[in-house]
Amino acid sequence: EDQVTQSPEALRLQEGESSSLNCSYTVSGLRGLFWYRQDPGKGPEFLFTLYSAGEEKEKERLKATLTKKESFLHITAPKPEDSATYLCAVQADGATNKLIFGTGTLLAVQP
Amino acid sequence: EADIYQTPRYLVIGTGKKITLECSQTMGHDKMYWYQQDPGMELHLIHYSYGVNSTEKGDLSSESTVSRIRTEHFPLTLESARPSHTSQYLCASSLAGGEQFFGPGTRLTVL
C-alpha cells in the first residue's frame, strides 16, 4: 500500500536555527514527490516537485532533496514567517494524478 | 500564481439542509479535485474529474456528489448535511503534471 510518513509531527525552532523535516514514502513506483506549505485556515501552497533520487530544489530559505526512500525539507536560518504546516505528497506510477498526503509537520519559529 | 476560488469560505448550517460548495479556476486546467481535511489530519481525496462530463469517486467514501459541466467549474453538493460532514473542503486543479494548485478552502460546520 502506498504510504507517506512525515516527522517530526511538530517542531519548534528559534529564529536562525536551521533544521530539516523528513518525509518517508512507500510507493510501487514514484512519479513525483511534492512539498506544500499550509497556513492555518488556508489551502496548501505549492512549493516543490521532485522526480528522481538525487534531485534538489531551492526557494529562499527552503531546500528540498530526494532519495529513493525519503525526502528532506531543509530550512536554513528560518524566520517567524516560515511558521506553517509543511505537507509532503507522492504520486505513484499509474496513479493518474492522484496524490497521497502525509499528515504534515507543524513548524513554529520563535523570534 | 494559482487562480482557484472557493465559496463560501465559511458555512454553518443545520442538519438536513442541502448545500453546494463552489469551486472555480481560471487557469484552463483539465483536472480538478475535491479533498476533505480534518484538523491535524492528512488530505483525503473524495472526488476528481479529468475533464468536462468526467467525474470519479476518490479514495475516501463520501456522501457528496460533484458535476463538471464546464471546464472551469467543479461544484460539490451535499443533499442532506449531517454533523459528520463537518470538515474543511479543499478544491484543487492541475494540468498534465502532478503538481496540484489549491483553493483557500471551505470550512463547513453542520449543527
Coordinates of C-alpha atoms in Angstrom, one line a residue:
Chain A
E1 CA 0.0 0.0 0.0
D2 CA 1.3 3.5 -0.9
Q3 CA 2.1 5.5 2.2
V4 CA 3.7 8.8 3.3
T5 CA 5.0 9.4 6.8
Q6 CA 6.3 12.8 8.0
S7 CA 8.4 13.5 11.0
P8 CA 8.5 15.2 13.4
E9 CA 4.8 15.9 13.9
A10 CA 5.8 19.3 15.4
L11 CA 9.0 21.3 15.5
R12 CA 9.8 24.5 17.4
L13 CA 12.8 26.5 16.3
Q14 CA 14.4 29.7 17.4
E15 CA 14.8 32.3 14.6
G16 CA 18.0 31.5 12.7
E17 CA 18.2 27.9 13.9
S18 CA 18.4 25.6 10.9
S19 CA 16.8 22.2 10.8
S20 CA 15.3 19.6 8.5
L21 CA 11.9 18.0 8.1
N22 CA 11.6 14.4 6.9
C23 CA 9.1 12.7 4.5
S24 CA 9.4 8.9 4.2
Y25 CA 7.4 7.2 1.5
T26 CA 6.5 3.8 0.2
V27 CA 5.1 3.6 -3.3
S28 CA 5.1 1.0 -6.1
G29 CA 6.9 3.4 -8.4
L30 CA 7.4 7.1 -7.7
R31 CA 6.2 9.5 -10.4
G32 CA 6.8 12.6 -8.3
L33 CA 7.1 14.0 -4.7
F34 CA 5.6 17.3 -3.8
W35 CA 6.1 19.7 -0.9
Y36 CA 3.4 22.2 0.2
R37 CA 3.1 24.8 2.8
Q38 CA -0.2 25.3 4.6
D39 CA -1.1 28.2 6.8
P40 CA -4.0 27.9 9.3
G41 CA -7.4 28.0 7.7
K42 CA -6.0 28.2 4.2
G43 CA -5.4 25.8 1.3
P44 CA -1.9 24.2 0.7
E45 CA 0.5 26.4 -1.3
F46 CA 2.7 24.5 -3.8
L47 CA 6.5 24.7 -3.1
F48 CA 8.5 22.0 -5.0
T49 CA 8.2 18.9 -7.2
L50 CA 11.0 16.3 -7.1
Y51 CA 11.1 13.5 -9.6
S52 CA 14.2 11.4 -9.1
A53 CA 16.7 10.4 -6.5
G54 CA 19.5 13.0 -6.1
E55 CA 17.3 15.9 -7.3
E56 CA 17.4 19.1 -5.3
K57 CA 15.2 22.3 -5.5
E58 CA 15.7 25.6 -3.6
K59 CA 13.5 28.5 -2.9
E60 CA 14.6 31.3 -0.5
R61 CA 15.4 29.6 2.8
L62 CA 14.0 26.2 1.8
K63 CA 15.8 23.3 0.0
A64 CA 14.2 20.0 -0.8
T65 CA 16.1 16.8 -1.5
L66 CA 15.1 13.3 -2.6
T67 CA 16.4 9.8 -2.1
K68 CA 14.8 6.5 -3.1
K69 CA 13.0 6.3 0.2
E70 CA 12.7 9.7 1.6
S71 CA 12.7 13.5 1.1
F72 CA 14.1 16.2 3.3
L73 CA 13.0 19.8 3.5
H74 CA 15.9 21.8 4.9
I75 CA 15.2 25.2 6.4
T76 CA 18.2 27.5 6.7
A77 CA 18.1 30.4 9.2
P78 CA 14.3 30.3 9.5
K79 CA 12.3 33.4 10.3
P80 CA 8.9 33.6 12.1
E81 CA 7.1 34.0 8.8
D82 CA 8.2 30.4 7.9
S83 CA 5.9 29.1 10.7
A84 CA 3.3 26.9 9.0
T85 CA 2.4 23.2 8.4
Y86 CA 4.6 21.6 5.7
L87 CA 2.9 18.8 3.8
C88 CA 4.6 16.1 1.7
A89 CA 2.7 14.2 -1.0
V90 CA 3.6 11.5 -3.5
Q91 CA 2.2 10.5 -6.8
A92 CA 2.7 6.8 -7.8
D93 CA 3.2 5.5 -11.3
G94 CA -0.1 4.8 -12.9
A95 CA -1.9 6.8 -10.3
T96 CA -3.3 9.2 -12.9
N97 CA -2.5 12.4 -10.9
K98 CA -3.8 11.2 -7.5
L99 CA -1.7 12.4 -4.6
I100 CA -1.1 10.7 -1.3
F101 CA -0.5 13.1 1.5
G102 CA 1.3 12.8 4.8
T103 CA -0.1 14.4 8.0
G104 CA 2.4 17.2 7.9
T105 CA 5.0 18.8 10.2
L106 CA 3.8 21.9 12.2
L107 CA 6.7 24.3 12.3
A108 CA 6.8 27.1 14.8
V109 CA 9.7 29.6 14.5
Q110 CA 10.1 31.9 17.6
P111 CA 11.7 35.3 17.3
Chain B
E1 CA 0.2 32.4 -9.3
A2 CA -2.7 29.9 -9.0
D3 CA -6.2 31.3 -9.6
I4 CA -8.6 29.0 -7.9
Y5 CA -11.6 30.2 -5.9
Q6 CA -13.9 28.6 -3.4
T7 CA -17.1 30.0 -2.0
P8 CA -18.3 30.2 0.7
R9 CA -15.2 30.4 2.8
Y10 CA -17.2 29.5 5.9
L11 CA -20.6 27.9 6.3
V12 CA -22.6 27.0 9.4
I13 CA -25.8 25.1 8.6
G14 CA -28.4 22.9 10.2
T15 CA -28.8 19.2 9.8
G16 CA -30.8 18.1 6.8
K17 CA -30.1 21.1 4.6
K18 CA -28.9 20.8 1.1
I19 CA -25.6 22.7 0.4
T20 CA -23.4 23.3 -2.6
L21 CA -19.7 24.3 -2.3
E22 CA -18.5 26.2 -5.3
C23 CA -15.1 25.9 -6.9
S24 CA -13.8 27.8 -10.0
Q25 CA -10.4 28.0 -11.7
T26 CA -9.3 30.4 -14.4
M27 CA -6.1 28.5 -15.4
G28 CA -7.8 26.3 -18.0
H29 CA -6.8 23.1 -16.1
D30 CA -8.5 20.0 -17.3
K31 CA -8.1 18.1 -14.0
M32 CA -9.9 19.1 -10.8
Y33 CA -10.2 17.6 -7.3
W34 CA -12.0 17.8 -4.0
Y35 CA -10.3 16.9 -0.8
Q36 CA -11.5 16.7 2.8
Q37 CA -9.2 17.6 5.7
D38 CA -9.8 17.4 9.4
P39 CA -7.6 19.3 11.9
G40 CA -4.2 17.6 12.2
M41 CA -5.0 15.0 9.6
E42 CA -3.9 14.3 6.0
L43 CA -5.9 15.4 3.0
H44 CA -8.2 12.7 1.6
L45 CA -9.4 12.7 -2.0
I46 CA -13.2 12.4 -2.2
H47 CA -13.8 13.3 -5.9
Y48 CA -11.9 14.1 -9.1
S49 CA -12.5 15.0 -12.7
Y50 CA -10.3 14.7 -15.7
G51 CA -12.5 16.9 -17.9
V52 CA -16.0 18.0 -18.8
N53 CA -18.6 15.3 -18.0
S54 CA -16.0 13.2 -16.3
T55 CA -16.2 12.6 -12.5
E56 CA -14.9 9.8 -10.3
K57 CA -15.1 9.0 -6.6
G58 CA -11.8 9.3 -4.7
D59 CA -10.3 7.1 -2.0
L60 CA -12.4 8.4 0.9
S61 CA -16.0 7.4 0.8
S62 CA -18.2 10.5 0.7
E63 CA -22.0 11.1 0.6
S64 CA -21.4 14.2 -1.6
T65 CA -21.8 14.4 -5.3
V66 CA -20.0 16.5 -7.9
S67 CA -20.6 17.7 -11.5
R68 CA -18.3 19.1 -14.3
I69 CA -20.4 20.8 -16.9
R70 CA -17.8 23.5 -17.6
T71 CA -14.0 23.2 -17.6
E72 CA -13.6 26.0 -15.0
H73 CA -16.4 24.9 -12.6
F74 CA -16.5 21.9 -10.2
P75 CA -19.2 22.2 -7.6
L76 CA -19.7 19.8 -4.7
T77 CA -23.2 19.1 -3.3
L78 CA -24.4 17.5 -0.1
E79 CA -28.1 16.6 -0.4
S80 CA -28.7 16.4 3.3
A81 CA -26.0 17.7 5.6
R82 CA -25.2 15.9 8.9
P83 CA -22.8 16.8 11.8
S84 CA -20.4 14.1 10.5
H85 CA -19.9 16.2 7.4
T86 CA -18.3 19.0 9.5
S87 CA -14.8 19.4 8.0
Q88 CA -12.6 21.6 5.7
Y89 CA -13.2 21.0 2.0
L90 CA -10.4 21.9 -0.4
C91 CA -10.6 22.2 -4.2
A92 CA -7.6 21.8 -6.4
S93 CA -6.7 21.7 -10.1
S94 CA -3.8 20.6 -12.3
L95 CA -2.6 20.3 -15.8
A96 CA -0.9 17.1 -17.1
G97 CA 1.9 17.4 -14.5
G98 CA 1.5 16.2 -10.9
E99 CA 1.5 19.5 -9.0
Q100 CA -2.0 20.5 -7.9
F101 CA -2.9 24.0 -7.0
F102 CA -5.4 24.5 -4.2
G103 CA -8.1 27.0 -3.4
P104 CA -8.5 28.6 0.0
G105 CA -10.9 26.0 1.3
T106 CA -14.5 26.0 2.7
R107 CA -14.9 25.4 6.5
L108 CA -18.2 23.6 6.9
T109 CA -19.9 23.2 10.3
V110 CA -23.2 21.2 10.5
L111 CA -25.1 21.7 13.7

